[in-house]
XYZ file of C-alpha atoms in Angstrom:
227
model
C 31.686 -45.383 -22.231
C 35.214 -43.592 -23.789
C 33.373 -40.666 -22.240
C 33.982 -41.797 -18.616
C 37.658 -43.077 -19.200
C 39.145 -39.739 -17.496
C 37.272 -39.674 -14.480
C 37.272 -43.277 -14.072
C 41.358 -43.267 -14.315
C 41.266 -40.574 -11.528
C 39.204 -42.040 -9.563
C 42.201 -44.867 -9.683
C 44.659 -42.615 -8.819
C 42.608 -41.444 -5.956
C 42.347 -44.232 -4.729
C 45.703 -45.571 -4.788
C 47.006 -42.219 -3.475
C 45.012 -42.038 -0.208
C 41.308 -43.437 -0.579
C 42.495 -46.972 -0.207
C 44.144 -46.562 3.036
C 41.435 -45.220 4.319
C 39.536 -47.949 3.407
C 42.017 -50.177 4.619
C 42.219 -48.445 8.312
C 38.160 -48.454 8.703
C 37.949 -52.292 7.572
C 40.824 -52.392 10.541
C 38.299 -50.356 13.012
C 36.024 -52.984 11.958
C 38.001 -56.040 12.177
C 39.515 -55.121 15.535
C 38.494 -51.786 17.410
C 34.829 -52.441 17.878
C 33.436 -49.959 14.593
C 29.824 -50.862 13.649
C 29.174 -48.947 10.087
C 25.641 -50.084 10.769
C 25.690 -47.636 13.851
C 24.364 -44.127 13.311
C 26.385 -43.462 16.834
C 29.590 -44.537 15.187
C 29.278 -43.188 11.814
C 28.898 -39.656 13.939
C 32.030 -40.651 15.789
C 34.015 -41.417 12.557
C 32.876 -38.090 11.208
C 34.265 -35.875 13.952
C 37.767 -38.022 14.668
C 38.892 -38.091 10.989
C 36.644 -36.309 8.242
C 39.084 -33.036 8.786
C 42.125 -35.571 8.376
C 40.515 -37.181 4.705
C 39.860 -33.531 3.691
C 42.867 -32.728 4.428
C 44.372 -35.779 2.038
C 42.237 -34.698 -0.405
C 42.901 -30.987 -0.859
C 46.599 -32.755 -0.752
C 46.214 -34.916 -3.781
C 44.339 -32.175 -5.515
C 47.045 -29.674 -4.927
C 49.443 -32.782 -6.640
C 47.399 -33.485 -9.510
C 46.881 -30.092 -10.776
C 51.061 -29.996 -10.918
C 51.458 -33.717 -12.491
C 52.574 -33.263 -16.530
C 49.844 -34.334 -18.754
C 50.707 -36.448 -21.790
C 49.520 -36.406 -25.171
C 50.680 -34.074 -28.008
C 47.578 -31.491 -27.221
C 49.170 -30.704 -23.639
C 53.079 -30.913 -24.133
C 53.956 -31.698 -20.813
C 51.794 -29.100 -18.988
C 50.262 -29.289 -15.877
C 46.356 -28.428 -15.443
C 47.825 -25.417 -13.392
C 49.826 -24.557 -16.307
C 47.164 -24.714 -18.917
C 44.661 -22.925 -16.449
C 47.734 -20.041 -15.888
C 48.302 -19.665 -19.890
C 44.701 -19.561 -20.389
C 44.632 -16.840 -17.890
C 47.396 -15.050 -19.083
C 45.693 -15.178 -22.838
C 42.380 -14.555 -21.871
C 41.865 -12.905 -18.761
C 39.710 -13.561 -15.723
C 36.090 -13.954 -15.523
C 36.010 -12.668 -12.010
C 32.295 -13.033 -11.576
C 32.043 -17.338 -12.641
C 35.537 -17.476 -11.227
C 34.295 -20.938 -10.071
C 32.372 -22.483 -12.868
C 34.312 -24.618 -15.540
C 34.782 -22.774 -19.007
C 32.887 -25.427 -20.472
C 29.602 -24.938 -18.422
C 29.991 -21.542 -19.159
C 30.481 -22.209 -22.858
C 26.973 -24.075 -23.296
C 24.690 -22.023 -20.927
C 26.008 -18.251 -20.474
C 24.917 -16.904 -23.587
C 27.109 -19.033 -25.899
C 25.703 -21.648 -27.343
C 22.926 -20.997 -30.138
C 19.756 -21.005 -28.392
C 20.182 -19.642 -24.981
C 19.615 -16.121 -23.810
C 22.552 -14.732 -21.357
C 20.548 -14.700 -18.213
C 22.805 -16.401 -16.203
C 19.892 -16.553 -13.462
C 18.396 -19.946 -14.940
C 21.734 -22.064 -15.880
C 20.902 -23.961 -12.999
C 17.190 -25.202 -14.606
C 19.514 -25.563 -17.642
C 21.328 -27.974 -16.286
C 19.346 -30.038 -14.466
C 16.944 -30.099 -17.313
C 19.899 -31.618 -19.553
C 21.116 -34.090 -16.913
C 17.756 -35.361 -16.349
C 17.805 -37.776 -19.365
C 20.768 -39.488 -17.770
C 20.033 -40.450 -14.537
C 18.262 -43.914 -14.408
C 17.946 -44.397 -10.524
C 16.791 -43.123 -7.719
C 18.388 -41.043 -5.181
C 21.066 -42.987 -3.052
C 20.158 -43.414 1.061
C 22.799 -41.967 2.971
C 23.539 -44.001 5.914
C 22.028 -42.072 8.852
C 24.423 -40.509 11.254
C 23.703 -38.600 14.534
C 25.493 -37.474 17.999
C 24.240 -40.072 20.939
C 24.393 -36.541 23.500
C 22.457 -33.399 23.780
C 24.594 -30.709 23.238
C 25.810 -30.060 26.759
C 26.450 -33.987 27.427
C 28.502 -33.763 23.526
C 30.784 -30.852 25.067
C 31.584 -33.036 28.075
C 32.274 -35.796 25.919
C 34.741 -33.956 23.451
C 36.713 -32.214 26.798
C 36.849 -35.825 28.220
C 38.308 -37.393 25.151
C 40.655 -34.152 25.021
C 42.023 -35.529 28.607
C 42.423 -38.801 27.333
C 44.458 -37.841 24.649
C 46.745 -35.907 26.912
C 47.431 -38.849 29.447
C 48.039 -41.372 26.171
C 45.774 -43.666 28.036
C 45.262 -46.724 26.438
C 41.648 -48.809 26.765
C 41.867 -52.022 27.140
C 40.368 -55.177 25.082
C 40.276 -53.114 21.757
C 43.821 -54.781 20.374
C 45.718 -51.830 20.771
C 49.359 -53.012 21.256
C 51.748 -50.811 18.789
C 54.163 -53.408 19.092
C 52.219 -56.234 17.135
C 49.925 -53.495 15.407
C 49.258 -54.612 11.868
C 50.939 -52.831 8.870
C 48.775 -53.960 6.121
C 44.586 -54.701 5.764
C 43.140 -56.628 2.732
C 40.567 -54.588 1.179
C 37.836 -55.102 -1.385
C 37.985 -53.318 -5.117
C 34.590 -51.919 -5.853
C 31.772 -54.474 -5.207
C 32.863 -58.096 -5.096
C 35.881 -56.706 -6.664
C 39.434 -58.695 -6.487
C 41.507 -58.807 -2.715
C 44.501 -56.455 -2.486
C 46.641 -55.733 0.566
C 47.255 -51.886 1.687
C 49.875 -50.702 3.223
C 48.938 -49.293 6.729
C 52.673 -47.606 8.467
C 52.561 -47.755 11.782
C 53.565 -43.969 12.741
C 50.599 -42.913 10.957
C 47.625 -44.964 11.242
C 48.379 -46.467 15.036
C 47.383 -43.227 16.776
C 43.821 -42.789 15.185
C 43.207 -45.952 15.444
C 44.087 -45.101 19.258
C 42.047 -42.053 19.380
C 39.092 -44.214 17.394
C 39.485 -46.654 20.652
C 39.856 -43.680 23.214
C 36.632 -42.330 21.745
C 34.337 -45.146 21.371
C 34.967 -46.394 24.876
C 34.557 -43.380 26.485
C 31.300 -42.727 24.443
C 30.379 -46.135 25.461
C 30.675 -45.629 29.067
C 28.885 -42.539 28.946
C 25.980 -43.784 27.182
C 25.667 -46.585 30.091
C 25.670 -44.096 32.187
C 23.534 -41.903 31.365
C 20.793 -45.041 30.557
C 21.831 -45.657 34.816
């Protein structure tokens, strides 16, 4: 569909701007640091150890797009923070839907021919539209869930602290930085084509050291507390 061409193109440049490396360090986890993506246990782990860190790349790229030039005659060269600022400038703020895109606001909030302006049912509105397209059911998220009770989870979390301050290294999880791999060969999209990411050292050595740190220490814990 020509409709889906512009997020489809961003979804390429988010993925060549951070997504993939991510995707390239887990299939590493995977490969060579004992991650089971089958394991609620480890999808938890995951979750607390790097979901700040891929929010944080995110809110990064976003922060870059919205000051990348836009071609095409319509947008001369401006950026989306540029448009958004002259529209501003031209039209003022909407300081109550500071958050909703003009266009949703457009259709539903008293606009278009047809709708009152109670801005109470846009939701309904918009589910009611959006029904028509969707053609599947709702996707299973993989289940995820802490192994500990929430005093045994606050001993783990102070335990990996300590292990992060004494640089300990486990052993039998392939953790030498001198023979570390710099690249992972990733999948594109479902039985997509091979490509090779880049995976620097400096960067992607230490979590994969603090993925290590964590899973054996939640690992001995758990036999533990089964003892």
């Amino acid at each position: 569909s020509t409709r889906n061409t512009r997020i489809e193109r961003l979804w390429v440049e988010v993925g060549t701007q951070f997504a993939r490396r991510w995707q390239g360090f887990f299939t590493g986890l995977e490969r060579l640091h004992g991650l089971d993506h089958t394991s609620p246990h480890h999808l938890w782990l995951l979750h607390h150890l790097f979901l700040d860190d891929i929010n944080f790349d995110c809110q990064e790229f976003q922060a870059e797009w919205n000051l990348h030039p836009l071609g095409g005659t319509r947008n001369k060269g401006q950026s989306p923070a540029d448009i958004r600022f002259v529209s501003e400038t031209q039209h003022g703020v909407d300081e109550d839907q500071l958050s909703v895109h003009p266009s949703i606001l457009k259709e539903y909030y008293g606009v278009a021919e047809g709708f009152d302006d109670e801005w109470e049912d846009v939701d309904e509105l918009i589910a009611d539209d959006q029904t028509r397209d969707i053609r599947h059911e709702a996707i299973e998220v993989p289940s995820h869930g802490s192994p500990f009770n929430s005093e045994m989870e606050a001993v783990f979390f102070e335990a990996l602290e300590d292990l992060k301050a004494q640089n300990i290294v486990p052993e039998d999880l392939h953790l030498d930085v001198e023979h570390y791999p710099v690249c992972e060969s990733i999948h594109l999209g479902r039985g997509g084509k091979r490509i090779t990411v880049i995976l620097p050292v400096d960067i992607w050595w230490p979590r994969a050291l603090l993925w290590a740190q964590a899973l054996d220490l939640m690992t001995r814990m758990l036999v533990e507390i089964e003892l």
